[in-house]
Short mmCIF file of C-alpha atoms in Angstrom, two decimals:
data_model
loop_
_atom_site.label_atom_id
_atom_site.label_comp_id
_atom_site.label_asym_id
_atom_site.label_seq_id
_atom_site.Cartn_x
_atom_site.Cartn_y
_atom_site.Cartn_z
CA MET A 1 -0.22 0.05 0.12
CA ALA A 2 1.02 3.59 -0.49
CA LEU A 3 0.18 7.02 0.79
CA ILE A 4 0.84 9.13 -2.07
CA GLU A 5 1.30 12.78 -1.74
CA ALA A 6 0.81 16.01 -4.21
CA LYS A 7 0.16 18.99 -2.86
CA ASP A 8 -2.41 21.30 -4.65
CA ALA A 9 -2.93 18.55 -7.28
CA ALA A 10 -6.52 17.63 -6.17
CA GLY A 11 -8.29 15.94 -9.15
CA ALA A 12 -5.13 13.76 -10.19
CA MET A 13 -5.33 10.69 -11.29
CA LEU A 14 -3.45 7.28 -10.41
CA PRO A 15 -3.72 4.91 -13.60
CA GLY A 16 -2.64 1.75 -11.17
CA SER A 17 -5.62 2.59 -9.71
CA PRO A 18 -8.66 3.36 -11.92
CA GLY A 19 -11.11 5.99 -9.75
CA THR A 20 -8.48 6.53 -7.45
CA ARG A 21 -7.88 10.62 -7.16
CA ILE A 22 -6.11 13.09 -5.22
CA ASP A 23 -8.42 14.43 -2.27
CA SER A 24 -8.10 18.54 -1.46
CA ASN A 25 -5.74 17.67 0.75
CA GLY A 26 -3.36 16.39 -1.58
CA TYR A 27 -3.48 12.29 -0.38
CA ALA A 28 -4.79 9.79 -2.34
CA ILE A 29 -4.00 5.67 -0.89
CA LEU A 30 -2.98 3.37 -3.78
CA PRO A 31 -3.91 0.14 -2.34
CA TYR A 32 -1.57 -2.14 -4.83
CA LEU A 33 1.50 -2.73 -4.39
CA ARG A 34 4.15 -5.87 -4.82
CA PRO A 35 6.17 -6.51 -1.61
CA TYR A 36 10.11 -7.01 -2.31
CA ARG A 37 9.87 -5.74 -5.87
CA ILE A 38 10.22 -2.87 -7.69
CA ASN A 39 6.89 -0.95 -8.32
CA SER A 40 6.03 2.15 -10.64
CA VAL A 41 3.98 4.61 -9.17
CA GLU A 42 2.25 7.11 -11.65
CA ILE A 43 0.23 10.02 -11.02
CA ASP A 44 -1.85 11.34 -14.27
CA PRO A 45 -2.25 15.28 -13.95
CA LYS A 46 -5.63 15.09 -15.91
CA GLY A 47 -8.19 16.37 -13.21
CA SER A 48 -5.84 18.81 -12.11
CA ASN A 49 -6.19 22.67 -12.06
CA ASP A 50 -4.06 23.47 -15.12
CA ASP A 51 -1.57 25.69 -12.78
CA VAL A 52 -0.03 22.76 -11.12
CA ALA A 53 2.92 21.40 -12.96
CA PHE A 54 4.42 18.26 -11.87
CA GLY A 55 8.29 17.97 -11.00
CA SER A 56 7.40 13.95 -12.13
CA THR A 57 4.77 11.98 -13.02
CA VAL A 58 6.44 8.79 -12.03
CA ALA A 59 8.11 7.09 -8.75
CA GLN A 60 9.95 3.90 -8.17
CA VAL A 61 9.28 2.42 -4.59
CA VAL A 62 9.97 -1.43 -3.51
CA PRO A 63 7.89 -1.79 -0.24
CA TRP A 64 8.31 -4.46 2.54
CA GLU A 65 5.30 -6.63 3.05
CA GLY A 66 2.77 -4.72 5.19
CA SER A 67 3.88 -1.65 4.86
CA VAL A 68 2.82 1.43 3.74
CA VAL A 69 5.17 3.38 1.89
CA LYS A 70 4.54 7.19 1.28
CA VAL A 71 5.23 8.43 -1.95
CA SER A 72 5.55 12.57 -2.51
CA PHE A 73 5.31 14.02 -5.59
CA ASP A 74 6.69 17.84 -6.04
CA THR A 75 4.38 20.10 -7.64
CA THR A 76 4.86 24.18 -8.09
CA LEU A 77 1.74 26.58 -8.48
CA GLN A 78 2.51 28.62 -11.41
CA ASN A 79 0.26 31.62 -13.38
CA ASN A 80 -0.19 29.64 -16.69
CA VAL A 81 -1.79 31.53 -19.40
CA THR A 82 -2.39 30.49 -23.04
CA LEU A 83 -2.82 33.25 -25.38
CA GLN A 84 -2.77 34.88 -28.90
CA ALA A 85 -0.54 37.73 -30.20
CA ARG A 86 0.71 39.06 -33.50
CA GLN A 87 3.33 41.19 -34.66
CA ALA A 88 2.56 45.16 -34.90
CA ASN A 89 2.13 44.55 -38.56
CA GLY A 90 -0.49 41.72 -38.49
CA LEU A 91 1.85 38.76 -38.96
CA PRO A 92 2.42 35.77 -36.53
CA LEU A 93 5.24 35.44 -33.68
CA PRO A 94 8.04 33.14 -35.04
CA PHE A 95 7.25 29.24 -33.86
CA ALA A 96 9.78 28.40 -30.81
CA ALA A 97 10.25 32.44 -29.70
CA THR A 98 11.35 32.44 -26.29
CA ILE A 99 9.14 34.45 -23.75
CA TYR A 100 11.00 36.94 -20.92
CA ASN A 101 9.69 38.57 -17.83
CA PRO A 102 10.78 41.98 -17.12
CA SER A 103 14.06 40.59 -15.08
CA GLY A 104 15.14 38.44 -17.90
CA LYS A 105 13.76 34.88 -16.63
CA GLU A 106 12.54 32.67 -19.27
CA ILE A 107 8.68 32.02 -18.96
CA GLY A 108 7.16 30.70 -22.15
CA VAL A 109 7.49 29.93 -25.69
CA VAL A 110 5.42 30.49 -28.93
CA GLY A 111 3.87 27.87 -30.36
CA GLN A 112 1.81 26.81 -33.59
CA GLY A 113 -0.22 29.35 -34.81
CA SER A 114 1.07 32.11 -32.59
CA MET A 115 0.01 30.98 -29.86
CA MET A 116 1.96 32.13 -26.46
CA PHE A 117 2.46 29.68 -23.89
CA ILE A 118 3.44 31.36 -20.40
CA SER A 119 4.33 29.48 -17.33
CA ASP A 120 4.30 33.26 -14.92
CA ALA A 121 1.92 35.58 -16.14
CA SER A 122 2.19 37.69 -12.39
CA ALA A 123 4.29 40.33 -14.48
CA PRO A 124 2.34 43.03 -16.17
CA LYS A 125 4.73 42.83 -18.99
CA ALA A 126 6.82 40.09 -21.21
CA THR A 127 9.10 40.53 -23.88
CA VAL A 128 9.07 37.76 -26.80
CA LYS A 129 12.13 36.99 -28.48
CA TRP A 130 13.73 35.11 -31.56
CA SER A 131 16.67 35.43 -34.12
CA GLY A 132 15.22 38.53 -36.16
CA GLY A 133 13.97 40.66 -33.53
CA GLN A 134 11.66 41.01 -30.23
CA CYS A 135 8.80 42.79 -29.25
CA SER A 136 6.59 43.18 -25.95
CA VAL A 137 3.56 41.75 -24.64
CA GLU A 138 0.59 43.39 -22.06
CA LEU A 139 -0.02 40.07 -19.78
CA SER A 140 -3.80 40.83 -18.86
CA GLN A 141 -4.74 39.73 -15.31
CA GLU A 142 -7.82 38.62 -16.94
CA LYS A 143 -6.70 35.54 -19.09
CA THR A 144 -8.00 37.01 -22.53
CA LYS A 145 -7.71 35.05 -25.82
CA GLU A 146 -6.14 37.66 -28.15
CA THR A 147 -2.65 40.33 -27.94
CA LEU A 148 -0.54 42.72 -29.92
CA CYS A 149 3.09 42.28 -29.76
CA ARG A 150 4.51 45.79 -30.23
#
């Protein structure tokens, strides 16, 4: 048996035990493990808040017979935002352009169709850089769908 800990990941599922989810306190019970053998314990982020990032989703344990093993999954709460942005001239942002916060820390990337994936939108502004240039984007706390990169 395993006690699974994944703080802030309420709703995440345990594929090894159908129907088992992380509760609102960040815990779940995995009732079946094989003693004296390597057991892979997995957590599926589907069902948890979109702002939760997992350090890893698989852990390996070797329990003794009759023991309860604690398995902790590292989680981080982020301010994730997905929005579409275009350059001031109307062209899409280049694929794989890097997004930085005002202090220069990388916080995201531009995907297909000029879609920006930002893992920390706590700053009011971000800079998008690519090999041929750069522009700035206002990050709205309302998580708007489209914005202009100037």
